[in-house]
Short mmCIF file of C-alpha atoms in Angstrom, two decimals:
data_model
loop_
_atom_site.label_atom_id
_atom_site.label_comp_id
_atom_site.label_asym_id
_atom_site.label_seq_id
_atom_site.Cartn_x
_atom_site.Cartn_y
_atom_site.Cartn_z
CA MET A 28 27.08 23.47 -5.94
CA GLN A 29 24.44 21.00 -7.05
CA ASN A 30 22.48 21.20 -10.27
CA VAL A 31 19.72 18.62 -10.79
CA THR A 32 17.30 18.39 -13.71
CA LEU A 33 14.99 15.60 -14.77
CA LEU A 34 14.13 15.45 -18.46
CA SER A 35 11.67 13.23 -20.27
CA LEU A 36 13.15 12.03 -23.55
CA ALA A 37 10.35 10.57 -25.62
CA SER A 38 12.84 9.46 -28.23
CA LEU A 39 14.96 7.44 -25.78
CA LEU A 40 12.59 4.51 -25.50
CA THR A 41 9.74 3.47 -27.73
CA LEU A 42 7.09 1.92 -25.47
CA PRO A 43 4.79 -0.35 -27.45
CA ALA A 44 1.43 -1.40 -26.07
CA LEU A 45 2.63 -4.71 -24.61
CA ALA A 46 1.43 -6.69 -21.62
CA GLN A 47 4.61 -5.87 -19.73
CA THR A 48 5.07 -2.29 -18.54
CA PRO A 49 8.13 -0.58 -17.01
CA ILE A 50 8.40 -0.41 -13.25
CA THR A 51 8.74 2.90 -11.36
CA LEU A 52 11.21 3.28 -8.50
CA THR A 53 9.87 5.47 -5.68
CA GLN A 54 10.71 6.20 -2.06
CA ALA A 55 8.01 3.76 -0.99
CA THR A 56 9.57 0.90 -3.00
CA PHE A 57 13.20 1.68 -2.18
CA PRO A 58 13.85 0.30 1.34
CA ALA A 59 17.16 2.05 2.11
CA SER A 60 17.84 2.66 5.81
CA ALA A 61 20.59 2.66 8.42
CA ALA A 62 20.01 -1.10 8.71
CA THR A 63 20.60 -1.78 5.01
CA VAL A 64 23.36 -4.28 4.15
CA GLU A 65 24.16 -4.52 0.43
CA ARG A 66 25.32 -7.99 -0.71
CA TYR A 67 27.37 -8.51 -3.87
CA GLN A 68 29.44 -11.00 -5.85
CA ASP A 69 32.15 -9.92 -8.30
CA ALA A 70 31.98 -11.80 -11.59
CA ALA A 71 33.76 -12.33 -14.90
CA LEU A 72 31.86 -12.20 -18.16
CA PRO A 73 31.89 -15.39 -20.24
CA THR A 74 34.07 -15.61 -23.34
CA GLY A 75 32.36 -14.00 -26.30
CA ALA A 76 30.17 -11.64 -24.25
CA ALA A 77 28.17 -9.28 -26.48
CA PRO A 78 27.34 -5.58 -26.13
CA THR A 79 24.52 -4.91 -23.70
CA PRO A 80 21.13 -4.42 -25.38
CA THR A 81 19.05 -1.34 -24.52
CA GLY A 82 15.44 -0.38 -25.18
CA ALA A 83 11.93 -1.36 -24.18
CA ASN A 84 10.72 -4.77 -23.02
CA GLN A 85 14.17 -6.44 -23.05
CA THR A 86 15.12 -9.90 -21.80
CA TRP A 87 18.61 -9.88 -20.25
CA ASP A 88 20.09 -13.26 -19.34
CA TYR A 89 23.31 -13.02 -17.30
CA ARG A 90 23.09 -16.43 -15.59
CA THR A 91 26.40 -17.41 -17.23
CA LEU A 92 28.41 -14.85 -15.21
CA VAL A 93 31.32 -16.57 -13.42
CA ALA A 94 31.79 -15.69 -9.73
CA GLU A 95 35.23 -14.33 -8.81
CA GLY A 96 36.36 -14.33 -5.18
CA ALA A 97 34.10 -14.47 -2.14
CA PRO A 98 30.78 -12.61 -1.81
CA TYR A 99 31.06 -9.33 0.10
CA THR A 100 28.83 -6.86 1.89
CA ILE A 101 28.59 -3.08 2.21
CA ALA A 102 27.01 -2.12 5.53
CA ARG A 103 25.69 1.17 6.85
CA GLU A 104 25.69 2.56 10.37
CA PRO A 105 23.09 4.86 12.00
CA ALA A 106 24.12 8.50 11.75
CA PRO A 107 24.98 10.10 15.12
CA ALA A 108 22.57 12.60 16.66
CA THR A 109 25.41 15.17 16.82
CA GLY A 110 28.78 15.57 15.18
CA GLY A 111 27.78 14.42 11.72
CA ILE A 112 25.58 15.92 8.97
CA ALA A 113 22.14 17.27 9.85
CA ASP A 114 19.18 15.17 8.61
CA ALA A 115 21.38 12.15 7.83
CA GLN A 116 19.93 8.70 8.48
CA TRP A 117 23.08 6.60 7.99
CA MET A 118 26.83 6.86 7.40
CA GLN A 119 29.54 4.86 5.62
CA PRO A 120 33.38 5.03 5.54
CA ARG A 121 34.96 6.00 2.20
CA GLN A 122 38.31 7.05 0.74
CA ALA A 123 39.18 9.93 -1.63
CA VAL A 124 42.13 9.48 -4.01
CA PHE A 125 44.31 12.22 -5.53
CA GLY A 126 46.94 10.59 -7.75
CA ASN A 127 49.13 8.72 -5.22
CA LEU A 128 47.61 10.59 -2.26
CA ALA A 129 44.49 9.47 -0.38
CA TYR A 130 42.49 10.39 2.72
CA ASN A 131 39.62 8.75 4.57
CA TYR A 132 36.22 10.29 5.20
CA THR A 133 32.71 9.35 6.29
CA VAL A 134 29.80 10.00 3.93
CA TYR A 135 26.28 10.62 5.26
CA GLY A 136 23.08 9.62 3.46
CA ALA A 137 19.30 9.67 3.67
CA LEU A 138 16.25 8.51 1.75
CA ALA A 139 13.84 11.25 0.66
CA PRO A 140 10.96 11.52 -1.85
CA ASN A 141 13.37 12.98 -4.44
CA GLY A 142 15.99 10.25 -4.11
CA TRP A 143 18.63 8.26 -2.31
CA LEU A 144 20.78 11.17 -1.16
CA ALA A 145 24.39 11.79 -0.19
CA LEU A 146 24.23 14.78 2.17
CA GLY A 147 27.88 15.43 2.91
CA ARG A 148 31.03 14.13 4.56
CA THR A 149 33.14 14.52 7.69
CA MET A 150 36.88 14.00 8.13
CA GLU A 151 39.10 13.54 11.13
CA ARG A 152 42.58 15.10 11.11
CA GLN A 153 44.93 12.90 9.08
CA GLU A 154 48.67 13.18 8.54
CA ALA A 155 50.60 11.30 5.86
CA SER A 156 54.34 11.29 5.22
CA ILE A 157 55.36 12.01 1.62
CA THR A 158 59.07 11.40 2.19
CA ALA A 159 59.06 8.58 -0.37
CA ILE A 160 57.78 11.06 -2.97
CA THR A 161 59.71 14.24 -2.16
CA GLY A 162 62.77 12.99 -0.25
CA GLY A 163 62.38 15.37 2.69
CA PRO A 164 62.40 13.51 6.05
CA ASN A 165 59.68 15.72 7.53
CA ASP A 166 57.64 16.27 4.38
CA LYS A 167 53.95 15.55 4.87
CA VAL A 168 50.37 16.28 3.86
CA VAL A 169 47.85 17.02 6.61
CA VAL A 170 44.08 16.93 6.07
CA ASP A 171 42.28 19.04 8.67
CA ALA A 172 39.27 17.85 10.64
CA GLN A 173 36.24 19.29 8.82
CA THR A 174 32.61 18.86 7.86
CA LEU A 175 31.48 19.42 4.27
CA ARG A 176 27.85 19.45 3.11
CA TYR A 177 26.93 18.80 -0.53
CA GLY A 178 24.68 21.82 -0.91
CA PRO A 179 21.52 22.52 1.13
CA GLU A 180 19.69 19.38 -0.06
CA GLY A 181 22.59 17.03 -0.79
CA VAL A 182 23.05 15.22 -4.09
CA ALA A 183 21.08 12.23 -5.38
CA ASN A 184 22.95 8.94 -5.75
CA LEU A 185 19.74 7.69 -7.31
CA PRO A 186 17.01 10.23 -8.18
CA LEU A 187 13.43 9.23 -7.37
CA PRO A 188 10.85 8.66 -8.73
CA LEU A 189 12.48 6.99 -11.72
CA THR A 190 10.94 5.17 -14.67
CA ALA A 191 11.30 4.66 -18.42
CA SER A 192 12.74 7.62 -20.39
CA ASP A 193 13.90 9.60 -17.33
CA VAL A 194 17.31 11.32 -17.43
CA SER A 195 19.12 12.93 -14.50
CA ARG A 196 22.08 15.35 -14.63
CA ARG A 197 23.73 16.62 -11.46
CA SER A 198 27.09 17.88 -10.22
CA PHE A 199 28.71 18.96 -6.98
CA ARG A 200 32.10 20.12 -5.71
CA VAL A 201 34.09 19.13 -2.62
CA ALA A 202 36.97 21.30 -1.36
CA THR A 203 39.07 19.69 1.39
CA GLU A 204 41.36 21.94 3.43
CA GLY A 205 44.79 20.95 4.75
CA THR A 206 48.48 21.83 4.88
CA LEU A 207 51.60 20.78 2.98
CA THR A 208 55.22 20.59 4.06
CA VAL A 209 57.92 20.10 1.38
CA GLN A 210 61.41 21.08 2.48
CA ALA A 211 62.85 21.31 -1.05
CA LEU A 212 60.16 23.87 -2.01
CA LEU A 213 60.47 25.84 1.26
CA LEU A 214 56.91 24.95 2.18
CA ASN A 215 56.16 24.56 5.89
CA ASN A 216 52.52 23.86 6.76
CA ALA A 217 51.47 25.79 3.65
CA PRO A 218 47.66 25.94 3.17
CA ILE A 219 46.51 23.48 0.54
CA ARG A 220 43.07 22.77 -0.90
CA LEU A 221 42.17 19.45 -2.57
CA VAL A 222 39.21 19.99 -4.88
CA GLN A 223 37.13 17.31 -6.56
CA ARG A 224 34.20 18.07 -8.84
CA TYR A 225 31.79 15.25 -9.66
CA THR A 226 29.40 15.20 -12.61
CA TYR A 227 26.79 12.46 -13.08
CA VAL A 228 24.52 11.71 -16.03
CA ASP A 229 22.07 8.82 -15.62
CA SER A 230 19.48 7.75 -18.18
CA VAL A 231 16.95 4.93 -18.15
CA ALA A 232 18.23 3.23 -21.28
CA GLY A 233 15.96 0.20 -21.13
CA TRP A 234 13.51 -1.86 -19.16
CA GLY A 235 12.41 -5.46 -19.09
CA ARG A 236 13.31 -8.64 -17.21
CA LEU A 237 16.72 -9.79 -15.97
CA GLN A 238 18.16 -13.09 -14.75
CA ILE A 239 21.41 -13.52 -12.79
CA PRO A 240 23.27 -16.44 -11.16
CA VAL A 241 22.10 -17.77 -7.78
CA ALA A 242 24.40 -19.99 -5.72
CA GLY A 243 23.05 -23.53 -5.47
CA ARG A 244 20.36 -22.95 -8.07
CA PRO A 245 21.34 -24.03 -11.61
CA ALA A 246 18.38 -22.20 -13.12
CA GLY A 247 19.59 -18.91 -11.64
CA SER A 248 17.21 -16.20 -10.53
CA ASP A 249 13.69 -15.66 -11.74
CA ALA A 250 13.14 -13.11 -14.50
CA LEU A 251 13.07 -9.93 -12.39
CA PRO A 252 11.37 -6.73 -13.65
CA VAL A 253 14.09 -4.06 -13.81
CA LEU A 254 15.05 -0.63 -15.12
CA GLN A 255 18.40 -0.38 -16.93
CA ILE A 256 20.11 2.83 -15.83
CA ARG A 257 23.06 3.80 -18.02
CA SER A 258 25.47 6.04 -16.13
CA ARG A 259 28.43 8.27 -16.89
CA SER A 260 30.34 9.94 -14.08
CA ILE A 261 33.38 12.20 -14.28
CA ARG A 262 35.65 13.17 -11.37
CA GLN A 263 37.85 16.21 -11.92
CA ASP A 264 40.80 16.72 -9.53
CA SER A 265 42.52 20.03 -8.77
CA VAL A 266 45.01 21.18 -6.12
CA TYR A 267 45.46 24.75 -4.85
CA LEU A 268 48.40 26.08 -2.86
CA PHE A 269 48.04 29.44 -1.06
CA GLY A 270 44.74 29.81 -2.93
CA GLN A 271 46.39 29.48 -6.36
CA PRO A 272 46.71 26.46 -8.71
CA ALA A 273 49.54 24.28 -7.46
CA PRO A 274 52.74 24.29 -9.61
CA ALA A 275 53.14 21.53 -12.16
CA ILE A 276 56.33 20.23 -10.51
CA LEU A 277 54.41 19.53 -7.32
CA LEU A 278 51.47 17.93 -9.11
CA SER A 279 53.70 15.66 -11.19
CA SER A 280 55.38 14.35 -8.04
CA PHE A 281 51.91 13.36 -6.81
CA GLY A 282 51.10 11.65 -10.12
CA MET A 283 48.53 14.30 -11.06
CA GLN A 284 47.79 17.09 -13.49
CA GLN A 285 45.67 20.11 -12.69
CA GLY A 286 42.04 19.57 -13.67
CA GLY A 287 42.67 15.93 -14.58
CA LYS A 288 39.49 13.99 -15.32
CA THR A 289 38.67 10.38 -14.48
CA PRO A 290 35.55 9.00 -16.23
CA PHE A 291 33.50 5.97 -15.25
CA TYR A 292 30.93 4.17 -17.44
CA PHE A 293 28.50 1.55 -16.17
CA ASP A 294 24.99 0.08 -16.35
CA GLN A 295 22.92 -0.68 -13.26
CA PHE A 296 19.77 -2.79 -13.26
CA TRP A 297 17.37 -1.81 -10.47
CA ARG A 298 14.21 -3.53 -9.23
CA ASN A 299 11.52 -2.51 -6.76
CA ASN A 300 11.82 -3.32 -3.05
CA SER A 301 15.62 -3.49 -3.04
CA ALA A 302 18.16 -0.87 -2.00
CA GLN A 303 20.91 -2.18 -4.29
CA PRO A 304 21.16 -2.93 -8.03
CA VAL A 305 20.54 -6.48 -9.21
CA LEU A 306 23.47 -6.22 -11.62
CA ASP A 307 26.32 -3.78 -12.40
CA LEU A 308 28.14 -3.85 -15.74
CA TYR A 309 31.31 -1.78 -16.29
CA TYR A 310 32.73 -0.34 -19.54
CA THR A 311 35.93 1.36 -20.68
CA SER A 312 34.49 4.12 -22.90
CA ARG A 313 31.44 6.26 -23.52
CA GLU A 314 30.56 3.98 -26.44
CA TYR A 315 29.78 1.33 -23.79
CA GLY A 316 29.88 -1.68 -26.14
CA THR A 317 30.92 -4.96 -24.48
CA PRO A 318 31.25 -4.77 -20.68
CA VAL A 319 34.62 -5.64 -19.15
CA ALA A 320 33.55 -6.47 -15.57
CA ALA A 321 30.44 -7.15 -13.53
CA ASP A 322 29.02 -7.72 -10.07
CA TYR A 323 25.59 -8.97 -9.08
CA SER A 324 23.30 -9.09 -6.06
CA THR A 325 23.36 -12.00 -3.62
CA GLU A 326 20.36 -10.81 -1.61
CA SER A 327 18.31 -13.72 -0.28
CA ASN A 328 15.14 -12.38 -1.91
CA VAL A 329 16.62 -12.27 -5.43
CA VAL A 330 14.82 -15.60 -6.04
CA THR A 331 11.15 -14.72 -6.10
CA ALA A 332 9.42 -17.64 -7.83
CA ARG A 333 6.93 -18.96 -5.30
CA ARG A 334 3.19 -19.10 -4.89
CA ALA A 335 1.94 -15.58 -4.42
CA SER A 336 -0.13 -15.03 -1.31
CA VAL A 337 -3.77 -14.59 -2.27
CA LEU A 338 -3.83 -11.74 0.23
CA ALA A 339 -1.15 -9.91 -1.77
CA VAL A 340 -3.07 -9.95 -5.06
CA GLY A 341 -4.37 -6.45 -5.71
CA SER A 342 -3.67 -5.24 -2.15
CA GLN A 343 -2.99 -1.55 -1.58
CA ALA A 344 -3.00 1.11 1.12
CA TRP A 345 -4.08 4.68 0.56
CA PRO A 346 -3.43 7.54 0.84
CA ASN A 347 0.25 6.74 0.44
CA PRO A 348 2.13 8.92 1.28
CA PHE A 349 -0.12 9.96 4.21
CA ARG A 350 -0.02 12.83 6.67
CA GLN A 351 -0.66 13.16 10.38
CA GLY A 352 -4.36 12.90 11.14
CA GLN A 353 -5.16 10.76 8.08
CA ALA A 354 -6.70 7.31 8.38
CA LEU A 355 -5.35 4.53 6.16
CA ARG A 356 -7.72 2.45 4.07
CA LEU A 357 -6.57 -1.02 3.08
CA THR A 358 -7.99 -2.74 0.01
CA LEU A 359 -7.51 -6.53 0.07
CA PRO A 360 -9.52 -8.24 -2.68
CA GLY A 361 -8.06 -11.65 -1.79
CA ALA A 362 -9.02 -11.53 1.90
CA LYS A 363 -11.40 -14.15 3.27
CA PRO A 364 -14.65 -12.76 4.71
CA GLY A 365 -15.27 -13.24 8.41
CA LEU A 366 -11.60 -13.50 9.44
CA PRO A 367 -9.91 -10.56 11.21
CA LEU A 368 -6.82 -8.90 9.78
CA GLN A 369 -3.65 -8.70 11.88
CA LEU A 370 -1.53 -5.63 11.12
CA THR A 371 2.12 -5.00 12.04
CA VAL A 372 3.93 -1.73 11.22
CA GLN A 373 7.74 -1.50 11.40
CA ASP A 374 9.97 1.56 11.01
CA ALA A 375 13.01 1.87 8.74
CA LEU A 376 15.21 0.20 11.37
CA GLY A 377 12.95 -2.84 11.60
CA ARG A 378 11.41 -1.93 14.96
CA THR A 379 7.72 -2.77 15.47
CA VAL A 380 5.85 0.46 16.20
CA LEU A 381 2.23 -0.68 15.81
CA ARG A 382 0.21 -3.90 16.12
CA GLN A 383 -3.54 -4.00 15.61
CA SER A 384 -6.36 -6.37 14.68
CA LEU A 385 -8.91 -4.93 12.24
CA PRO A 386 -12.29 -6.17 11.06
CA LEU A 387 -12.84 -6.70 7.32
CA LEU A 388 -15.82 -5.53 5.31
CA ASN A 389 -16.09 -6.40 1.61
CA GLY A 390 -12.33 -6.96 1.36
CA ALA A 391 -11.42 -3.62 2.95
CA ALA A 392 -10.28 -2.39 6.35
CA SER A 393 -9.49 1.00 7.88
CA LEU A 394 -6.66 1.93 10.22
CA PRO A 395 -8.01 4.96 12.11
CA ALA A 396 -6.11 8.22 12.38
CA GLU A 397 -5.60 7.81 16.13
CA ALA A 398 -3.69 4.57 15.44
CA THR A 399 -1.25 6.31 13.06
CA ALA A 400 -0.93 9.53 15.08
CA ALA A 401 2.25 8.32 16.82
CA LEU A 402 4.05 7.56 13.54
CA ARG A 403 6.72 10.15 12.82
CA PRO A 404 7.55 11.22 9.24
CA GLY A 405 9.52 8.49 7.49
CA LEU A 406 9.35 5.14 5.73
CA TYR A 407 7.42 2.20 7.23
CA THR A 408 6.64 -1.41 6.33
CA LEU A 409 3.07 -2.59 6.87
CA THR A 410 2.46 -6.34 7.04
CA ALA A 411 -1.15 -7.61 6.91
CA ARG A 412 -1.80 -11.25 7.90
CA GLN A 413 -4.90 -13.41 7.71
CA GLY A 414 -4.32 -17.02 8.70
CA THR A 415 -1.35 -18.33 6.69
CA GLU A 416 -1.60 -15.57 4.07
CA GLN A 417 0.15 -12.21 4.27
CA THR A 418 1.06 -9.15 2.23
CA THR A 419 3.63 -6.43 2.78
CA MET A 420 3.40 -2.80 1.70
CA ARG A 421 5.68 0.22 1.99
CA LEU A 422 4.18 3.31 3.62
CA VAL A 423 5.50 6.87 3.60
CA ARG A 424 4.44 9.20 6.42
CA GLN A 425 4.96 12.82 5.32
#
């Protein structure tokens, strides 16, 4: 069961009247899709690393992080039309761990106005010998083929919209069915249930600008506007045999205890127009203190210092989100009079679904309702070009 609340804690951050203001993460500025590939680099913190500052209008400089190992990627695949989780947009392989037992599953996700969602998981039938643990030659654990949904609306990996002072609390439970054979305990395909309960607490602990290393660039990244999201997650593991808590002798052989909790503590720094954090910092306790490990983004667009297109200055599209039958009005204060505007609209998979040339009048243009009528509900990218200048905006069709 999922329980989600968003609270505004005025005492969490003091927001002075400064030139810089905190960003807000929304569905329109969070480009997650089935085509998303997250790109990371593991890193070691330099000797003498200090506790991570929190609060308003911070300047975080992590350009001295030392890369460890090769960069890696986390890819997504389009969710199947059938056989998965309804309403899912993408899927990813994962593994669940119970002491010294583990099974594989596929998690299904989607992007919605209320967040980046995990909707549920599917599992194929899996059989694992436990002879090395129990001594019985035919002893085994079997996980049945099954489909599990995380409540009617799923659970938010990252709640949206999100800005300074927001706090999110949510929890959900996963019960995986299977069978257990242990000759010494006279168990032969006995029904077993592996239960994991997850609890997440995320708070926007700070905001400001962040710099990270960039390969081949000694100066590192530009100072990127970010939100610092401080997270605590707890996984609680339980095992049931014949519908009752499994005996301690069985749990101990699996390296577990009933209701055992595994906590995780970390900071993530998120920016607009990216579907992965710029930086992750990991801690060993709820006091946070000095981080013990890190990874950072290696996306190609993490370096943003370049001349801004004059077409992008002050540009906006409204209404956004928009509904079927609504025209879109584009405001482009930097546009040159007398030159037409070339529009391209792409869907969440990067496919071009609309091209159109529009006239400009006093720095504004209108995309008529009949042009947007074929756009289905979802997330789109609109690119407006005029000569060598261009601007890109995220659109949400409700």
